[in-house]
PDB file of C-alpha atoms and ligand atoms in Angstrom:
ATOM      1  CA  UNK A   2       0.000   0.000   0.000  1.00 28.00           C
ATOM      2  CA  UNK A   3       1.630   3.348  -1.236  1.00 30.00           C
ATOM      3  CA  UNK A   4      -0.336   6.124   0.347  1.00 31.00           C
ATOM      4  CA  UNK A   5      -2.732   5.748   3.671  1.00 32.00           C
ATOM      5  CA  UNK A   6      -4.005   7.605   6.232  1.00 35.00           C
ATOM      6  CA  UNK A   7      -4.454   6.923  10.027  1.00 33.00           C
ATOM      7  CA  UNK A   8      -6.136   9.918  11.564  1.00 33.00           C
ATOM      8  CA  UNK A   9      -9.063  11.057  14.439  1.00 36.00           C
ATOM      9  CA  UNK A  10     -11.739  13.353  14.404  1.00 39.00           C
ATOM     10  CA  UNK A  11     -13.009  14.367  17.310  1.00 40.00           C
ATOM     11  CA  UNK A  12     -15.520  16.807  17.666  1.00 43.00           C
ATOM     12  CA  UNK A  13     -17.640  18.226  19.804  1.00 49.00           C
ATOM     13  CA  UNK A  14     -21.291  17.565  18.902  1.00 63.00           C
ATOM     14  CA  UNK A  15     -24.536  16.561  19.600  1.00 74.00           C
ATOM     15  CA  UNK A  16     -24.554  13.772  17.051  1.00 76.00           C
ATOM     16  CA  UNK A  17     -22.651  10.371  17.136  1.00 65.00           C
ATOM     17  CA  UNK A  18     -19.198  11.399  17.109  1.00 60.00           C
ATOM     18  CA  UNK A  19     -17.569   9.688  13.727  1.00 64.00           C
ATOM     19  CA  UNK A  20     -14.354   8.712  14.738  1.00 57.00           C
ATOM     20  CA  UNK A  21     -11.984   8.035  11.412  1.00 62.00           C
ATOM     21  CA  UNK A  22      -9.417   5.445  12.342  1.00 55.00           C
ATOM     22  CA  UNK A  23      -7.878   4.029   9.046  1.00 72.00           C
ATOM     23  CA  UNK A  24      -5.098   2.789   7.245  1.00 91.00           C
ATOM     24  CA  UNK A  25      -6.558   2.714   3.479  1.00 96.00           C
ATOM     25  CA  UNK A  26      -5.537   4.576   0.679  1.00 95.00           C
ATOM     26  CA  UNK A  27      -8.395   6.184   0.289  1.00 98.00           C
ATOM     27  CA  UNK A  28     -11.800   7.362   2.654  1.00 98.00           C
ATOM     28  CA  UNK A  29     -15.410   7.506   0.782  1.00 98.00           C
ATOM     29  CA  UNK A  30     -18.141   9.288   2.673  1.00 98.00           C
ATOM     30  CA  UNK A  31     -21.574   9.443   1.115  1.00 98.00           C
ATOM     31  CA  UNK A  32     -24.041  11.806   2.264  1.00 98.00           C
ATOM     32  CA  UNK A  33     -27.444  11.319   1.184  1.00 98.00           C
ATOM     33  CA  UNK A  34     -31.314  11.383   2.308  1.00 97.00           C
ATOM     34  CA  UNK A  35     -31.695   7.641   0.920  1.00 98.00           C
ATOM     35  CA  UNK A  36     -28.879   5.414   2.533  1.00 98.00           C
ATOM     36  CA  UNK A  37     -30.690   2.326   2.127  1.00 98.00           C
ATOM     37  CA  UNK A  38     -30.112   3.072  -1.797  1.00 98.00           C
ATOM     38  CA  UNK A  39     -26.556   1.836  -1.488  1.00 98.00           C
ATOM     39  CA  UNK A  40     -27.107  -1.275   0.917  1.00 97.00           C
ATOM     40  CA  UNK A  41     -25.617  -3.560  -2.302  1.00 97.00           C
ATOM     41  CA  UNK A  42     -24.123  -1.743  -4.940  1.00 98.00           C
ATOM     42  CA  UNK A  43     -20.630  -1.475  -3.309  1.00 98.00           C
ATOM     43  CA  UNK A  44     -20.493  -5.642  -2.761  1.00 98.00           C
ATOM     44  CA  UNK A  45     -19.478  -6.104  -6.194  1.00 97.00           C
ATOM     45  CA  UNK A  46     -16.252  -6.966  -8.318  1.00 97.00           C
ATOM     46  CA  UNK A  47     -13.745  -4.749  -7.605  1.00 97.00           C
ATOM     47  CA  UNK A  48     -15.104  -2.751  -5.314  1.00 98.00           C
ATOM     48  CA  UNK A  49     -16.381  -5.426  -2.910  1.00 97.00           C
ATOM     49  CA  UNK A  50     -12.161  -6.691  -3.438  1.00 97.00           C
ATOM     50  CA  UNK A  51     -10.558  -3.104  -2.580  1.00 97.00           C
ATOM     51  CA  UNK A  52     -13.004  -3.172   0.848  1.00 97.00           C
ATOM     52  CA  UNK A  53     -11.722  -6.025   2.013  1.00 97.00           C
ATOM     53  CA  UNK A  54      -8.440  -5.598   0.864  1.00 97.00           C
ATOM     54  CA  UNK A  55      -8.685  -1.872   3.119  1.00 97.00           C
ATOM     55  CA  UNK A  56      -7.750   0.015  -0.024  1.00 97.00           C
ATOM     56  CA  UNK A  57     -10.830   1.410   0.355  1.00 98.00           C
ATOM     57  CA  UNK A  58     -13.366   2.055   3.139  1.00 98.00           C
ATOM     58  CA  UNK A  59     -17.028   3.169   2.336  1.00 98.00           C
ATOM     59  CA  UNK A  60     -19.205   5.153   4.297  1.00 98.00           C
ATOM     60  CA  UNK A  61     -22.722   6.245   3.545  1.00 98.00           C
ATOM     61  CA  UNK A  62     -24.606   8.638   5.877  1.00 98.00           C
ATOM     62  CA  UNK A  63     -28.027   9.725   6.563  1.00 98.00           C
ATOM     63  CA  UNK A  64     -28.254  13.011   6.051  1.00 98.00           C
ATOM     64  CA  UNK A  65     -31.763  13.233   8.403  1.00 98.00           C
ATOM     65  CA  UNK A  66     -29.121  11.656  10.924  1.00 98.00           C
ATOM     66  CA  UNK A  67     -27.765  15.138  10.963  1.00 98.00           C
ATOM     67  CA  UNK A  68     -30.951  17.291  12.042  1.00 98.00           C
ATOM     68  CA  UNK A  69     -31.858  18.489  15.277  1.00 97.00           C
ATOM     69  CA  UNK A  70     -35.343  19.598  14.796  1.00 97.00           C
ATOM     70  CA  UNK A  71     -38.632  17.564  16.480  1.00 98.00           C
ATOM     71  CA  UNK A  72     -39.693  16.662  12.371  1.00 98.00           C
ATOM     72  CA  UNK A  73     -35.661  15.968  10.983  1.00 98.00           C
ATOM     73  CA  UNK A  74     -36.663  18.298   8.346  1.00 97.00           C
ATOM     74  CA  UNK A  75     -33.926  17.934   5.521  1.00 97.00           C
ATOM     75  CA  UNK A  76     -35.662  20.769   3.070  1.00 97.00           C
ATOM     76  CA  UNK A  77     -37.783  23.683   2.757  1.00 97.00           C
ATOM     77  CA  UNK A  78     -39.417  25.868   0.101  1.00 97.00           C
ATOM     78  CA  UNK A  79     -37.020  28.134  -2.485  1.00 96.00           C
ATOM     79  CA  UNK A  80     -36.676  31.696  -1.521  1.00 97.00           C
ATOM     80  CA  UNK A  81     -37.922  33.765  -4.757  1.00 97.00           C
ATOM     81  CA  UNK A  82     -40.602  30.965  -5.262  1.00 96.00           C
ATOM     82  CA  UNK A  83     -40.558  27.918  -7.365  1.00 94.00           C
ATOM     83  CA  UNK A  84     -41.840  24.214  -7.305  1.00 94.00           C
ATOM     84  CA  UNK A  85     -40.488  21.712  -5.038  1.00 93.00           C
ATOM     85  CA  UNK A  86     -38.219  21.726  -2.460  1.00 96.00           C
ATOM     86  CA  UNK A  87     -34.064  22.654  -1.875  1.00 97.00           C
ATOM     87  CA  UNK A  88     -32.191  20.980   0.731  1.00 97.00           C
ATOM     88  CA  UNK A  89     -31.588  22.801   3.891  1.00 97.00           C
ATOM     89  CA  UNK A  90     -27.794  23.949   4.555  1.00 98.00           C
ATOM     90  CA  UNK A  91     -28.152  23.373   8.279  1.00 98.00           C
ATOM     91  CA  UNK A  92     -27.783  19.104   8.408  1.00 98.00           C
ATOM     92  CA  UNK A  93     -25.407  19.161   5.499  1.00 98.00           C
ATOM     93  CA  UNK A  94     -22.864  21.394   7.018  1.00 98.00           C
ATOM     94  CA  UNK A  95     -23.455  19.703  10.588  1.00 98.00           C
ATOM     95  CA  UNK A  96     -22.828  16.343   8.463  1.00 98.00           C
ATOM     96  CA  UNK A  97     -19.209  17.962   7.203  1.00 98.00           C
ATOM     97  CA  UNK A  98     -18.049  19.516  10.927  1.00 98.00           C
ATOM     98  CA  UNK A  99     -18.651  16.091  12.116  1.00 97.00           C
ATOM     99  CA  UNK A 100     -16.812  14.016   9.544  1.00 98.00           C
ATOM    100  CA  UNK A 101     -14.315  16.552   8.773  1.00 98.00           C
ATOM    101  CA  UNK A 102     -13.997  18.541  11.927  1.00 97.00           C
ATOM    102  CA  UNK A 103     -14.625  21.941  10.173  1.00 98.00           C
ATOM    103  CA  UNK A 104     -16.588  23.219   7.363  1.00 97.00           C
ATOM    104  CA  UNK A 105     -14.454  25.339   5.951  1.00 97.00           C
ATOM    105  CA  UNK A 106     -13.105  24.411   2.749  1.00 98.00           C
ATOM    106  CA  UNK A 107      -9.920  26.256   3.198  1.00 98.00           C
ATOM    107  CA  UNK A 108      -9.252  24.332   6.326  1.00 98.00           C
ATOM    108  CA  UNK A 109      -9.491  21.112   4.583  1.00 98.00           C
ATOM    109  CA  UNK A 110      -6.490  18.947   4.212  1.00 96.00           C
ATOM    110  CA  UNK A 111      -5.000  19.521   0.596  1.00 97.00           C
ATOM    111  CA  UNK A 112      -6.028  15.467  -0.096  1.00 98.00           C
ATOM    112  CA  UNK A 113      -9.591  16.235   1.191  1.00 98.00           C
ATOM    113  CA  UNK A 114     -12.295  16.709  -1.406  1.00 98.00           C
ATOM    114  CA  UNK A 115     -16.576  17.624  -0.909  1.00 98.00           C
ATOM    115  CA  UNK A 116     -17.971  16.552  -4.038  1.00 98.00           C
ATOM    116  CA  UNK A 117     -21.436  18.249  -4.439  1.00 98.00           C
ATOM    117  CA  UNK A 118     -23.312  16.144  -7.518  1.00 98.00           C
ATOM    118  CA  UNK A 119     -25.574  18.573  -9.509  1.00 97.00           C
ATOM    119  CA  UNK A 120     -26.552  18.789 -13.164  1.00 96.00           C
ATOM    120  CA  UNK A 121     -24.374  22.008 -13.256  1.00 96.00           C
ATOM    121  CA  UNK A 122     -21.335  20.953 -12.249  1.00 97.00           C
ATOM    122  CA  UNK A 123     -17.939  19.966 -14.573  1.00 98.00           C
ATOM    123  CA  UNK A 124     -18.168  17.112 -16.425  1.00 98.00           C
ATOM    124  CA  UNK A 125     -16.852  13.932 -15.046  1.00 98.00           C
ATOM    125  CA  UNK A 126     -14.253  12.507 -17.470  1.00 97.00           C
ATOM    126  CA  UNK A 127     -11.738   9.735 -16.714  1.00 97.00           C
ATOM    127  CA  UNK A 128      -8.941  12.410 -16.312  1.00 97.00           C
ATOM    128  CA  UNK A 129     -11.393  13.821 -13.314  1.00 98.00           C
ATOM    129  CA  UNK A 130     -11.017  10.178 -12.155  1.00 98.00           C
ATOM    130  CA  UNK A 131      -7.653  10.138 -12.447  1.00 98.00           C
ATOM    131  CA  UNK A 132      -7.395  12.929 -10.705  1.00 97.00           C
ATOM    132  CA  UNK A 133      -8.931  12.152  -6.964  1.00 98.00           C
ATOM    133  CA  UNK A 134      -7.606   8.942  -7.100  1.00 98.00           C
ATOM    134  CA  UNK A 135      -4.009  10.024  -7.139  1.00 97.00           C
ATOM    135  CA  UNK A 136      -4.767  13.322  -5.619  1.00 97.00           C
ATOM    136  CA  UNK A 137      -7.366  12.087  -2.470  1.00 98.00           C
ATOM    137  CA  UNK A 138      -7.515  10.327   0.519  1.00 98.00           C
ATOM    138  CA  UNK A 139     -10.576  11.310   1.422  1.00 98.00           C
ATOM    139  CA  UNK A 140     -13.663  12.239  -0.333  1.00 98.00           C
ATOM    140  CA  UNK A 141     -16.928  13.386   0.799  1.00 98.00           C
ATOM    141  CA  UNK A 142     -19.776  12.624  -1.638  1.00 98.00           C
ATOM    142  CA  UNK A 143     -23.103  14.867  -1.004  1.00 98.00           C
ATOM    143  CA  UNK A 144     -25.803  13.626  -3.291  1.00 98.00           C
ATOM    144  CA  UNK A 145     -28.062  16.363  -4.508  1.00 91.00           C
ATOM    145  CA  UNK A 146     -31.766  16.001  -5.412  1.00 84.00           C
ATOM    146  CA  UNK A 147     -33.909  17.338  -8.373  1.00 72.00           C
ATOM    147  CA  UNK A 148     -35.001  20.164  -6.475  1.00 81.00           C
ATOM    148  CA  UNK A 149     -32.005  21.754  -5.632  1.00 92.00           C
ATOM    149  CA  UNK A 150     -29.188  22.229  -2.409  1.00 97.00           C
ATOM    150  CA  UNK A 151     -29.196  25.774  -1.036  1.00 97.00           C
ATOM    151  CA  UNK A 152     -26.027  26.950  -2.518  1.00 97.00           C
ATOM    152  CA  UNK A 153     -24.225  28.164   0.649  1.00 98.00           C
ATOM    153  CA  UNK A 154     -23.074  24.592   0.488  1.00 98.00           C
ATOM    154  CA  UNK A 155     -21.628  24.969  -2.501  1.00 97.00           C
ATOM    155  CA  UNK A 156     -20.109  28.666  -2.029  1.00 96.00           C
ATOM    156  CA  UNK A 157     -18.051  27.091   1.416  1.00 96.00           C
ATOM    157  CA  UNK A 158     -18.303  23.602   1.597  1.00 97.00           C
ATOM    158  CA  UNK A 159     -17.697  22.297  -1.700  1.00 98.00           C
ATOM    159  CA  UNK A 160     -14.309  21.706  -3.745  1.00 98.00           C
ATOM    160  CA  UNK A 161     -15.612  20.227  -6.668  1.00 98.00           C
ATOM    161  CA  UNK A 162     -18.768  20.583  -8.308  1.00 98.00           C
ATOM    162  CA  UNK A 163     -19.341  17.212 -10.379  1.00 98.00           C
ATOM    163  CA  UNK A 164     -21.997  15.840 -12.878  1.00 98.00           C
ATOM    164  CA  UNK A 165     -21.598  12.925 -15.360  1.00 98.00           C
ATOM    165  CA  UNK A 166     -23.179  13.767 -18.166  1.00 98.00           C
ATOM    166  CA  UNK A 167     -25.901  15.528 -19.885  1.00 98.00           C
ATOM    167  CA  UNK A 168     -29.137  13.976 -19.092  1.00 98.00           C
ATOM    168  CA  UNK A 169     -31.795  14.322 -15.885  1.00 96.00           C
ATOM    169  CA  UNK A 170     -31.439  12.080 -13.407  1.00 96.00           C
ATOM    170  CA  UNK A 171     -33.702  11.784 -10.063  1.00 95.00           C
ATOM    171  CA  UNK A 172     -30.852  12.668  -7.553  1.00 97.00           C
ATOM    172  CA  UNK A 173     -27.301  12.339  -7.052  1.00 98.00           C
ATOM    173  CA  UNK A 174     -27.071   8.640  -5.695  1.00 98.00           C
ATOM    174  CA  UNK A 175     -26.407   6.779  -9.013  1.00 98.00           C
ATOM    175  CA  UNK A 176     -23.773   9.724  -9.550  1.00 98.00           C
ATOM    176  CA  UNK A 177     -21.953   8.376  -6.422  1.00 98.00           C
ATOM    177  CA  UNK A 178     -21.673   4.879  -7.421  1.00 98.00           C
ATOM    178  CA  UNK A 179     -20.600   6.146 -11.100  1.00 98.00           C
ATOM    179  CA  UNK A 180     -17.962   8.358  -9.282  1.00 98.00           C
ATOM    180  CA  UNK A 181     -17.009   5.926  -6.671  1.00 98.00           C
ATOM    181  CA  UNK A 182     -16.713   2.813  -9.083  1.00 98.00           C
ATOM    182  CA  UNK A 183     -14.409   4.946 -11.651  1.00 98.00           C
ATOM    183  CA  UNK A 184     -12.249   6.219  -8.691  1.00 98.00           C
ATOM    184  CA  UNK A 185     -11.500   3.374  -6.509  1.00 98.00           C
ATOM    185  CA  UNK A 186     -10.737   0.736  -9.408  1.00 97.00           C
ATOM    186  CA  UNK A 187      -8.018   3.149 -10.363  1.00 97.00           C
ATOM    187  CA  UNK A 188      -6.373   2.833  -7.215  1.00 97.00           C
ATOM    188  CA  UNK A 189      -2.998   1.117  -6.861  1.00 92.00           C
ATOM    189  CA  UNK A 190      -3.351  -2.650  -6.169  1.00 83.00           C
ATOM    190  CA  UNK A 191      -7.415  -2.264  -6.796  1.00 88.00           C
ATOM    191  CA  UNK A 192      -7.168  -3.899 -10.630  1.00 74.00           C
ATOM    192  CA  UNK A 193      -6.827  -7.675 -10.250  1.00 69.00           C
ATOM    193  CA  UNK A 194      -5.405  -9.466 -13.432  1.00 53.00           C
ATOM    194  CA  UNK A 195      -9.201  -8.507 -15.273  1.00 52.00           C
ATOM    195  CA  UNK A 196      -8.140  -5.298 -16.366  1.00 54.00           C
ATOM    196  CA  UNK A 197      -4.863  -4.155 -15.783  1.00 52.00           C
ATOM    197  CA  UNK A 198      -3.354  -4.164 -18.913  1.00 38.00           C
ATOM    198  CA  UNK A 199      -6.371  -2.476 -20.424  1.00 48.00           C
ATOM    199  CA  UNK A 200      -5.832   0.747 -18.745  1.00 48.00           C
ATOM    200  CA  UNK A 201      -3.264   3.047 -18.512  1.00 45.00           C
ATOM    201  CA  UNK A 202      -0.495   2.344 -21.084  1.00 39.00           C
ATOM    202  CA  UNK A 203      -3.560   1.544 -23.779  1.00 44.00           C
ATOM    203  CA  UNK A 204      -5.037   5.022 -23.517  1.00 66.00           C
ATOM    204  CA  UNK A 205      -5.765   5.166 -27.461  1.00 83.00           C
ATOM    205  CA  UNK A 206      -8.213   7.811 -27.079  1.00 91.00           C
ATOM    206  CA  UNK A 207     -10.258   5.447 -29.314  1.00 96.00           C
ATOM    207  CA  UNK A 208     -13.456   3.461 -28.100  1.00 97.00           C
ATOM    208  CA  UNK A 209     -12.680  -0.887 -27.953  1.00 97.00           C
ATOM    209  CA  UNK A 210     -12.069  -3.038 -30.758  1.00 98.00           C
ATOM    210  CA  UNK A 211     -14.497  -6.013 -31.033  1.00 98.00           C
ATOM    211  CA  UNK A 212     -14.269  -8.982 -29.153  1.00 98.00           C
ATOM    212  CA  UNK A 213     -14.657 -12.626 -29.827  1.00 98.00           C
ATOM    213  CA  UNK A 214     -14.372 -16.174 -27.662  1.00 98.00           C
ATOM    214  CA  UNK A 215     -15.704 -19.504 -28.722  1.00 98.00           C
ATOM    215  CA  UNK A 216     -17.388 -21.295 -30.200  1.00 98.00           C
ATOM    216  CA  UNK A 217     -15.704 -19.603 -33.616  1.00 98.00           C
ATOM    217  CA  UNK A 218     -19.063 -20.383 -35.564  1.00 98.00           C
ATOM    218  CA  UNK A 219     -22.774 -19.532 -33.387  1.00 98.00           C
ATOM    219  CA  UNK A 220     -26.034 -19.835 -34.927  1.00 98.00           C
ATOM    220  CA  UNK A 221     -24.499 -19.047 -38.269  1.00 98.00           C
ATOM    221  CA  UNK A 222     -22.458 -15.926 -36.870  1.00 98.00           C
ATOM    222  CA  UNK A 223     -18.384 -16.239 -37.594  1.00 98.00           C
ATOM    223  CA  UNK A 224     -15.764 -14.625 -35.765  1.00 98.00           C
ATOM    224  CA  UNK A 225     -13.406 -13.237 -38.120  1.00 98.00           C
ATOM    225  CA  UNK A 226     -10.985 -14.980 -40.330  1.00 98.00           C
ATOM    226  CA  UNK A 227      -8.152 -12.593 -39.479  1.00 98.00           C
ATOM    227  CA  UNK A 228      -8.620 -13.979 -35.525  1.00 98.00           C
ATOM    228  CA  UNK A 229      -8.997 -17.459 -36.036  1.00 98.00           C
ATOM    229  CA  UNK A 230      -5.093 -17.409 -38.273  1.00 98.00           C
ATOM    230  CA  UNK A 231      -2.936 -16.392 -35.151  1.00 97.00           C
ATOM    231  CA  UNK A 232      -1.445 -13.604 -37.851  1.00 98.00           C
ATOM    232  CA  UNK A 233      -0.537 -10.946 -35.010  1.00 98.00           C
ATOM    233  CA  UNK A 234       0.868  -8.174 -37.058  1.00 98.00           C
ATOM    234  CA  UNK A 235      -2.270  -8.609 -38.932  1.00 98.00           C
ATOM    235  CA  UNK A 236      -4.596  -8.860 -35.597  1.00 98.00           C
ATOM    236  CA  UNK A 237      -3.374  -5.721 -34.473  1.00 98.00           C
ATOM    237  CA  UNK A 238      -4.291  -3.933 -37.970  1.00 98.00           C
ATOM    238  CA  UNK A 239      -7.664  -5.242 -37.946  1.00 98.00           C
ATOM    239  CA  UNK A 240      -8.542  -4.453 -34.591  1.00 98.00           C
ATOM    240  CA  UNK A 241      -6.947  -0.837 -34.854  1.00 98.00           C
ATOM    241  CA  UNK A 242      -9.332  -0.495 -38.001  1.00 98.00           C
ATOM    242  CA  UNK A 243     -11.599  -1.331 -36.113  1.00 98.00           C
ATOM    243  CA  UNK A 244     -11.436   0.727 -33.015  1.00 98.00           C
ATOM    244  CA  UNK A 245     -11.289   3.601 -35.582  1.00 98.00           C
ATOM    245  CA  UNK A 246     -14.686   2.496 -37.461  1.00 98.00           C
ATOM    246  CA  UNK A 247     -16.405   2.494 -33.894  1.00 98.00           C
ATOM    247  CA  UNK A 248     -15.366   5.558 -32.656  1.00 98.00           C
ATOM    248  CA  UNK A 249     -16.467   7.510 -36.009  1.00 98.00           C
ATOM    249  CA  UNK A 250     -19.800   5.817 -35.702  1.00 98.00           C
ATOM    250  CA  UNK A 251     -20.337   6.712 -32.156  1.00 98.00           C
ATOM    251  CA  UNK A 252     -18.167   9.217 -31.085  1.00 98.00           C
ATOM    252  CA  UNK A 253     -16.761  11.383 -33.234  1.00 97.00           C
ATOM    253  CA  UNK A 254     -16.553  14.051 -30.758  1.00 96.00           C
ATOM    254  CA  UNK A 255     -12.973  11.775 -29.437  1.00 96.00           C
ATOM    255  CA  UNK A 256     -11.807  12.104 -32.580  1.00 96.00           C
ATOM    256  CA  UNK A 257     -12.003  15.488 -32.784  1.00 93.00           C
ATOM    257  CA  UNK A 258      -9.920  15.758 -29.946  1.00 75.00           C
ATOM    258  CA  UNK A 259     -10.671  17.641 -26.740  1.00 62.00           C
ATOM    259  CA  UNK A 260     -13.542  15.562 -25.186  1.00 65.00           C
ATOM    260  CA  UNK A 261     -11.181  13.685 -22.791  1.00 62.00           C
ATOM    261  CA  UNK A 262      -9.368   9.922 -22.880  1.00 71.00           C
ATOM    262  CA  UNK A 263     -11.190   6.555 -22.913  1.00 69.00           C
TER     263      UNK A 263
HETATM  264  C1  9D3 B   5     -35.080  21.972 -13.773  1.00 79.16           C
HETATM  265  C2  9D3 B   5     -33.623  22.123 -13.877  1.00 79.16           C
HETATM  266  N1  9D3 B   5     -32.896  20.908 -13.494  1.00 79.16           N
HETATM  267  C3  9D3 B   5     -31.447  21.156 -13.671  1.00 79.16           C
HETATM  268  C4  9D3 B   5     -30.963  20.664 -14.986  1.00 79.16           C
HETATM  269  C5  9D3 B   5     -33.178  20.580 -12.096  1.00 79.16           C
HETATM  270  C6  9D3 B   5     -32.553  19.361 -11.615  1.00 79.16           C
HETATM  271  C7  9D3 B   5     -32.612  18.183 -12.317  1.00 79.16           C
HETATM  272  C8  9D3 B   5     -32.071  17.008 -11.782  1.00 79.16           C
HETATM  273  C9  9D3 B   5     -31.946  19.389 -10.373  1.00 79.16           C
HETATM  274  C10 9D3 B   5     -31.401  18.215  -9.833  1.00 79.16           C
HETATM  275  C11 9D3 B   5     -31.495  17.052 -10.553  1.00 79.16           C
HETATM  276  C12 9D3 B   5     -30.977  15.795  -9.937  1.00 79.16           C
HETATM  277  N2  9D3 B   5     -29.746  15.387 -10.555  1.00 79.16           N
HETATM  278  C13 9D3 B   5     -28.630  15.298  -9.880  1.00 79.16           C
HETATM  279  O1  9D3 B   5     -28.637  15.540  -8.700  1.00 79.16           O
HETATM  280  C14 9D3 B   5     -27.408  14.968 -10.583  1.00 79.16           C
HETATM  281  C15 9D3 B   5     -27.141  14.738 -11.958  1.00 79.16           C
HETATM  282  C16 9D3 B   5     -27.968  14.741 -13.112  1.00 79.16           C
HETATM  283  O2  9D3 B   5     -29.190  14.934 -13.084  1.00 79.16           O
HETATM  284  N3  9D3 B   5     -27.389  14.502 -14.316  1.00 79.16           N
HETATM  285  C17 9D3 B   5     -26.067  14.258 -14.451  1.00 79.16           C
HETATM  286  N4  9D3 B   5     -25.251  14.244 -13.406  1.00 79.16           N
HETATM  287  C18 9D3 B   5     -25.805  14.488 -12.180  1.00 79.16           C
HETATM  288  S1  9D3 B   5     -24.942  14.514 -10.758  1.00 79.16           S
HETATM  289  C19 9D3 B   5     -26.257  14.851  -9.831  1.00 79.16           C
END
């Protein structure tokens, strides 16, 4: 294990005191008002293998846990007007002193990042990936809803403002697993033998060739000649052909550079 942490927070609080005592890489924290929507998703594959291995450790918080009023109110109607509701700062900076011991971005460790989730923040590419998993050792996930967060949050709480891609979804939560699945299986000693040669030193900036196992004929359907011959110069031509005709067809955008590595 190359980087780790072993550190204690303790504040004082009225709510369960959090104490961090760890020696993994790296420290997830999700906040959110529907825990129970991440009771399985993090048992899987490589994640469920970096948790036991402690390269990771996973924590997903209630945010009503962080309340103090008689009805655990989590929102309340927009200033100005407006439909629906906006997430209250109050339990969401509460949440943050307690994990984090301050709320205060600029008190943060420099390895410490509060990722807010909202349709308006900076696109999450694999180079963002990249990014907190060599640059973070802990990161705090708060899971916005379709309504809205008050946006003191964001103004002192927040480093990074994230969304992953242009399209509506319900709330922030399957964000976090899209965030936390591309971040932790970059972590050193996460890949097993599945994928490790497939990542870094390939970055082609082109989408996948096509793949083929047996049986070499299916219900009619052959896998291609060039394959089958064991011809590896010519392999490699055919499947770099290949990789090309893909990405033109679905995503020209990579090939017009700019638009981030695969
Ligand atoms: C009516 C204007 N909408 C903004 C485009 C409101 C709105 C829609 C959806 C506010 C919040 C949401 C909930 N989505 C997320 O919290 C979210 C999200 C997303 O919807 N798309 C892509 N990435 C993300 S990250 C969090």
């Amino acid at each position: 294990m190359s980087a780790w942490s072993l550190r204690s927070v303790l504040v004082a609080s009225e709510f369960p005191v959090i104490e961090v005592v760890s020696a993994v890489a790296m420290n997830i924290d999700i906040l959110t008002i529907f825990p129970e929507f991440f009771r399985e998703v993090f048992d899987f594959g490589i994640i469920r293998r970096a948790r036991l291995a402690d390269i990771v450790a996973i924590n997903v918080h209630d945010i009503r846990e962080f309340t103090t009023d008689k009805h655990r109110m989590v929102d309340d109607r927009p200033f100005g007007g407006g439909d629906g509701m906006v997430l209250k700062p109050e339990p969401i900076f509460a949440a943050i002193e307690n994990l984090l011991g301050t709320s205060d971005r600029n008190k943060f460790t420099a390895r410490t990042k509060v990722v807010l989730l909202s349709p308006q923040g900076r696109p999450f590419k694999q180079a963002v990936a990249k990014e907190f998993a060599v640059d973070a050792e802990r990161i705090l996930i708060i899971c916005g809803r379709y309504e809205g967060i008050d946006e003191r949050v964001n103004e002192t709480l927040v480093t990074d403002e994230i969304s992953i891609g242009d399209y509506v979804l319900s709330g922030g939560e399957p964000a976090a697993v899209v965030l936390v699945d591309a971040i932790v299986r970059l972590l050193p000693e996460a890949l097993g033998s599945e994928t490790s040669a497939e990542n870094d030193s390939f970055s082609s900036g082109l989408l996948d060739y096509p793949h083929y196992t047996r049986p070499a004929e299916f219900r009619g359907m052959k896998v291609p000649n060039v394959l089958l011959e064991g011809n590896h110069a010519e392999i490699e031509k055919w499947r770099k052909a290949k990789a090309l005709e893909k990405t033109r067809s679905n995503r020209m955008d990579l090939l017009e550079g700019e638009n981030g590595e695969m």
